[in-house]
């Protein structure tokens, strides 16, 4: 069967030109037309990178002077749902659990207990799903997959509640639960894709996107603090500029441009100038950025915490960028599912896509799936 897509290891010149002149943009794991939002390319990583490899991949995606505009902040999700199978989800879950275990040692100082018990149930559900799709009998495969799905649904309810609690408390571990919640939705949708239940998978991605985006929205607003102009202070010259801050605001409100964001910060800059020591801002800073009960233990009351707090702000901005990138990748998974149905390709055939004659170049980290004509799909990102 001739598939209506071209698969290549080389980014086409017309795509590079379109991104450079602003007619195309990368959003999550897709490249699309800015005006029509039609999809022109899906991005797919080669292999299943983890750990430090993710950072290397993120940097390699910059290609020619940042042509794909991937920040240095790494998303926990891969670019495509086709390369984030159950083994990868299990690895990401393990990383999040380890990060929470490390955080527990610090949170013990303020009697903040972390419930890690359900991570074992989540891992068991992933193993159940993974085993289900190695079974030869269709009825056994479906029965086991549905059992796993029920556990993933339970995980979604639990981690939604945990996320709500931690965001309400302005906690330093809200992002870990938010990312775990993303994995719970992804694992469930992946089960439906393995069963070739495309419509149900798409519906669950859409429902999950609403939940995840709303929580990331609250979390980003929290990290911006009551005076976001603090991120534009002179000491961050060369690290944080108005363009980076604008991209965060554009995710919150796509109608904003740099001028609008600058206008929003005019009075905030003036407020900072009136209080050069920024004590009002320091006293209001959320625990998600800096918590005196954890981060200032053993310090004298006359010591100045501001240098330590300011040192965290560039990393906090990276965290916002990373969470937004994770959200965009999750939402772009919907376009993959829509494309599979619209192009008449099964999920398993989509997984097998690879250049038929092209030889993979050394160091190639990405594969590009290009439809014969831009696809008009229901906007989700």
XYZ file of C-alpha atoms in Angstrom:
381
model
C 0.000 0.000 0.000
C 1.311 3.450 -0.891
C 1.080 5.685 2.133
C 0.202 9.378 1.666
C 3.262 10.477 3.651
C 6.974 10.955 3.064
C 9.300 9.763 5.810
C 12.811 11.215 5.929
C 15.786 11.876 8.190
C 16.394 15.261 6.538
C 14.451 18.412 7.361
C 13.291 19.781 4.004
C 14.621 23.178 2.888
C 11.094 24.551 2.456
C 10.321 23.712 6.088
C 13.514 25.393 7.306
C 12.641 28.448 5.198
C 9.049 28.491 6.514
C 10.186 28.404 10.140
C 12.798 31.087 9.465
C 10.320 33.475 7.817
C 7.564 32.805 10.366
C 5.046 31.088 8.093
C 5.631 27.773 9.900
C 6.040 27.038 13.603
C 6.930 24.093 15.804
C 4.349 23.338 18.492
C 5.125 20.259 20.542
C 5.853 17.404 18.164
C 4.438 18.995 15.010
C 5.336 21.700 12.535
C 2.310 23.588 11.251
C 1.290 26.586 9.183
C 0.963 29.641 11.410
C -2.191 30.998 9.761
C -4.248 27.924 8.916
C -2.796 25.653 11.653
C -2.568 22.861 9.062
C 0.017 20.212 9.951
C 2.944 19.871 7.544
C 5.285 17.595 9.548
C 5.402 15.294 12.549
C 8.667 14.978 14.441
C 9.734 11.604 15.775
C 12.802 10.879 17.895
C 15.007 7.975 16.952
C 15.240 5.471 19.780
C 13.899 6.063 23.271
C 16.167 8.612 24.938
C 16.196 8.943 28.704
C 18.083 10.951 31.283
C 20.995 12.957 29.890
C 20.135 11.782 26.371
C 16.965 13.876 26.561
C 19.027 17.009 27.143
C 21.320 16.134 24.260
C 18.313 15.539 22.011
C 16.758 18.843 23.002
C 19.928 20.685 22.077
C 20.349 18.787 18.798
C 16.842 19.887 17.824
C 18.016 23.463 17.764
C 19.580 22.586 14.411
C 20.511 25.778 12.569
C 20.630 28.566 15.163
C 17.481 27.484 16.926
C 15.386 26.772 13.829
C 12.945 24.573 15.767
C 13.008 26.840 18.823
C 13.318 24.107 21.438
C 14.397 25.547 24.768
C 17.140 24.069 26.894
C 14.460 23.011 29.373
C 13.648 19.364 28.754
C 10.106 18.006 28.610
C 9.353 14.722 30.329
C 7.315 13.684 27.277
C 8.672 12.620 23.903
C 7.738 14.505 20.757
C 5.355 11.818 19.531
C 3.004 9.340 21.142
C 4.466 6.711 18.812
C 7.809 6.738 20.643
C 6.598 6.930 24.232
C 5.522 3.372 24.842
C 5.017 1.660 28.188
C 8.743 1.105 28.809
C 9.430 4.825 28.393
C 6.446 5.756 30.588
C 7.779 3.393 33.285
C 11.205 5.046 33.096
C 9.733 8.539 33.400
C 7.579 7.406 36.327
C 10.649 6.006 38.078
C 12.464 9.327 37.631
C 9.539 11.258 39.141
C 9.285 8.861 42.070
C 13.008 9.241 42.781
C 12.705 13.029 42.689
C 9.849 12.885 45.200
C 11.860 10.578 47.453
C 14.654 13.145 47.493
C 12.180 15.945 48.185
C 10.723 13.969 51.094
C 13.988 14.327 53.020
C 13.660 18.117 52.918
C 9.902 18.250 53.448
C 10.255 16.232 56.631
C 11.595 19.461 58.170
C 8.129 21.014 57.909
C 6.179 17.813 58.563
C 4.961 17.698 54.938
C 4.361 14.041 54.161
C 4.434 12.706 50.607
C 2.292 9.698 49.797
C 4.395 7.551 47.472
C 2.360 4.391 48.000
C 0.322 4.685 44.812
C 3.406 4.804 42.595
C 3.721 1.040 43.138
C 0.148 0.582 41.860
C 0.887 2.809 38.875
C 4.008 0.777 38.033
C 2.012 -2.448 38.325
C -0.594 -1.060 35.921
C 2.132 -0.260 33.374
C 3.518 -3.795 33.678
C 0.010 -5.191 33.232
C -0.499 -3.107 30.079
C 2.903 -4.043 28.722
C 2.227 -7.743 29.277
C -1.259 -7.466 27.787
C 0.068 -6.499 24.378
C 2.458 -9.427 24.212
C -0.430 -11.910 24.478
C -1.378 -13.823 21.358
C -5.059 -14.388 22.139
C -7.100 -11.290 21.322
C -9.614 -11.801 24.124
C -6.846 -12.126 26.745
C -5.054 -9.066 25.385
C -8.198 -6.951 25.529
C -9.207 -8.154 28.985
C -5.783 -7.377 30.484
C -5.619 -4.021 28.715
C -8.996 -3.016 30.163
C -7.797 -3.963 33.648
C -4.767 -1.720 33.157
C -6.997 1.092 31.885
C -9.091 0.926 35.069
C -5.918 1.361 37.131
C -4.800 4.297 34.991
C -8.197 5.918 35.558
C -7.708 5.470 39.298
C -4.254 7.060 39.003
C -5.752 10.054 37.207
C -8.217 10.692 40.034
C -5.551 10.322 42.702
C -2.920 12.518 41.060
C -5.458 15.177 40.114
C -6.306 15.448 43.811
C -2.626 15.478 44.820
C -1.875 18.165 42.226
C -4.765 20.333 43.427
C -3.538 20.099 47.015
C 0.092 20.922 46.196
C -0.782 23.865 43.940
C -3.119 25.206 46.628
C -0.230 24.958 49.114
C 2.136 26.556 46.546
C 4.376 23.552 47.066
C 7.734 22.704 45.509
C 6.466 19.273 44.435
C 3.335 20.330 42.534
C 5.134 19.860 39.221
C 6.075 16.256 40.041
C 2.440 15.307 40.609
C 1.359 17.252 37.525
C 3.814 15.319 35.368
C 2.704 12.041 36.942
C -0.872 12.960 36.054
C 0.208 13.526 32.434
C 1.733 10.050 32.346
C -1.468 8.506 33.721
C -3.543 9.995 30.893
C -0.903 9.050 28.340
C -0.707 5.436 29.512
C -4.490 5.060 29.263
C -4.658 6.573 25.776
C -1.750 4.415 24.634
C -3.730 1.315 25.652
C -6.610 2.382 23.423
C -4.217 3.016 20.552
C -2.708 -0.452 20.945
C -6.264 -1.784 20.709
C -6.759 0.380 17.567
C -9.564 2.249 19.343
C -8.581 5.572 17.787
C -11.731 7.521 18.601
C -11.612 6.614 22.287
C -7.885 7.408 22.467
C -8.508 10.809 20.885
C -11.357 11.565 23.285
C -9.201 10.690 26.293
C -6.348 12.863 24.991
C -8.794 15.741 24.574
C -10.252 15.288 28.058
C -6.803 14.915 29.578
C -5.585 18.047 27.792
C -8.273 20.145 29.458
C -7.296 18.891 32.915
C -3.547 19.154 32.389
C -3.602 22.550 30.719
C -5.775 24.084 33.453
C -3.388 22.851 36.158
C -0.251 23.960 34.309
C -1.915 27.339 33.762
C -2.374 27.736 37.542
C 1.182 26.551 38.195
C 2.775 28.934 35.679
C 0.777 31.863 37.074
C 2.026 30.897 40.528
C 5.675 30.852 39.407
C 5.348 34.213 37.651
C 4.673 35.677 41.150
C 2.637 38.817 41.777
C 5.382 40.852 40.051
C 6.736 39.028 36.969
C 9.017 41.998 36.201
C 11.408 40.495 38.739
C 12.523 38.124 35.951
C 13.706 41.164 33.948
C 16.068 42.533 36.577
C 19.504 43.691 35.345
C 21.373 40.739 36.888
C 19.605 38.399 34.476
C 20.947 40.140 31.366
C 22.139 37.434 28.993
C 20.021 34.782 30.752
C 16.438 36.051 30.596
C 15.127 38.532 28.045
C 11.714 39.957 27.191
C 11.330 37.470 24.340
C 11.464 34.477 26.695
C 9.014 36.035 29.109
C 6.725 36.910 26.193
C 6.636 33.295 25.003
C 5.340 32.246 28.413
C 2.651 34.933 28.342
C 1.707 33.951 24.783
C 0.990 30.434 26.002
C -1.331 31.954 28.614
C -2.849 34.351 26.052
C -1.912 33.905 22.347
C -3.083 37.450 21.502
C -0.172 39.036 23.391
C 3.019 40.252 21.723
C 6.237 41.701 23.167
C 4.838 45.222 23.268
C 1.774 44.074 25.169
C 3.874 42.134 27.676
C 6.193 45.111 28.166
C 3.197 47.360 28.790
C 1.942 44.858 31.366
C 5.284 45.117 33.184
C 5.737 48.913 33.071
C 4.152 49.518 36.461
C 5.736 46.358 37.877
C 9.196 47.650 36.925
C 8.352 50.948 38.584
C 7.265 49.107 41.752
C 10.573 47.234 41.837
C 12.467 50.493 41.418
C 10.568 52.016 44.348
C 11.572 49.093 46.557
C 15.180 48.372 45.505
C 15.565 45.678 48.168
C 12.397 43.943 46.939
C 11.328 42.997 50.459
C 7.637 43.159 49.585
C 8.198 40.711 46.717
C 10.420 38.446 48.841
C 7.803 38.238 51.582
C 5.138 37.236 49.050
C 7.214 34.716 47.075
C 5.495 31.299 46.804
C 7.044 28.288 48.480
C 7.171 26.672 45.030
C 10.182 28.925 44.335
C 11.678 29.379 47.804
C 10.469 28.221 51.195
C 12.189 29.753 54.214
C 11.159 26.756 56.350
C 13.119 24.459 54.039
C 15.634 26.583 52.185
C 16.759 28.887 54.986
C 17.242 26.363 57.795
C 20.260 27.154 59.940
C 20.682 30.697 58.634
C 20.922 33.691 60.944
C 17.909 35.997 60.969
C 20.076 38.881 59.779
C 21.354 37.023 56.719
C 19.979 38.218 53.378
C 18.053 35.476 51.492
C 17.684 37.494 48.280
C 20.886 36.254 46.555
C 19.747 32.648 47.024
C 16.235 33.463 45.810
C 17.445 35.375 42.740
C 19.796 32.528 41.862
C 16.728 30.294 41.506
C 14.785 32.504 39.118
C 16.515 31.461 35.851
C 15.826 27.808 36.751
C 12.259 28.709 37.666
C 11.761 30.259 34.231
C 13.177 27.081 32.666
C 10.704 25.074 34.716
C 7.821 27.151 33.331
C 9.128 26.628 29.789
C 9.477 22.908 30.418
C 5.929 22.552 31.757
C 4.537 24.501 28.791
C 6.547 22.327 26.392
C 5.197 19.202 28.115
C 1.653 20.510 27.700
C 2.203 21.272 24.018
C 3.639 17.828 23.365
C 0.722 16.169 25.117
C -1.748 18.205 23.087
C 0.115 17.496 19.840
C -0.427 13.764 20.418
C -4.024 14.406 19.414
C -2.932 15.384 15.911
C -1.116 12.077 15.548
C -4.272 10.155 16.411
C -6.349 12.324 14.079
C -3.826 11.821 11.274
C -3.805 8.054 11.704
C -7.560 7.985 11.163
C -7.611 10.583 8.380
C -4.777 8.928 6.455
C -6.285 5.467 6.878
C -3.225 4.039 8.655
C -3.420 1.662 11.596
C -1.539 2.651 14.734
C 0.824 -0.278 14.344
C 1.608 0.679 10.739
C 2.183 4.271 11.934
C 4.701 2.913 14.447
C 6.591 1.139 11.660
C 7.015 4.209 9.451
C 10.610 4.674 8.351
C 12.375 5.938 5.221
C 12.177 3.169 2.613
C 15.410 3.914 0.757
C 17.102 6.717 2.658
C 20.128 5.808 4.759
C 20.128 7.221 8.264
C 22.870 9.782 8.696
C 25.257 9.456 11.623
C 24.020 11.523 14.529
C 20.479 11.896 13.147
C 18.231 12.234 16.169
C 14.943 12.959 14.416
C 12.728 11.530 11.715
C 10.202 13.687 9.833
C 6.799 12.432 8.674
C 5.464 14.734 5.957
C 1.936 14.297 4.546
C 1.526 14.669 0.774
C -0.439 17.859 1.490
C -0.917 19.844 4.712
C -3.534 18.185 6.889
C -6.459 20.171 8.240
C -7.101 18.692 11.658
C -9.261 19.832 14.539
C -7.128 22.421 16.411
C -5.978 21.183 19.796
C -2.770 23.183 20.284
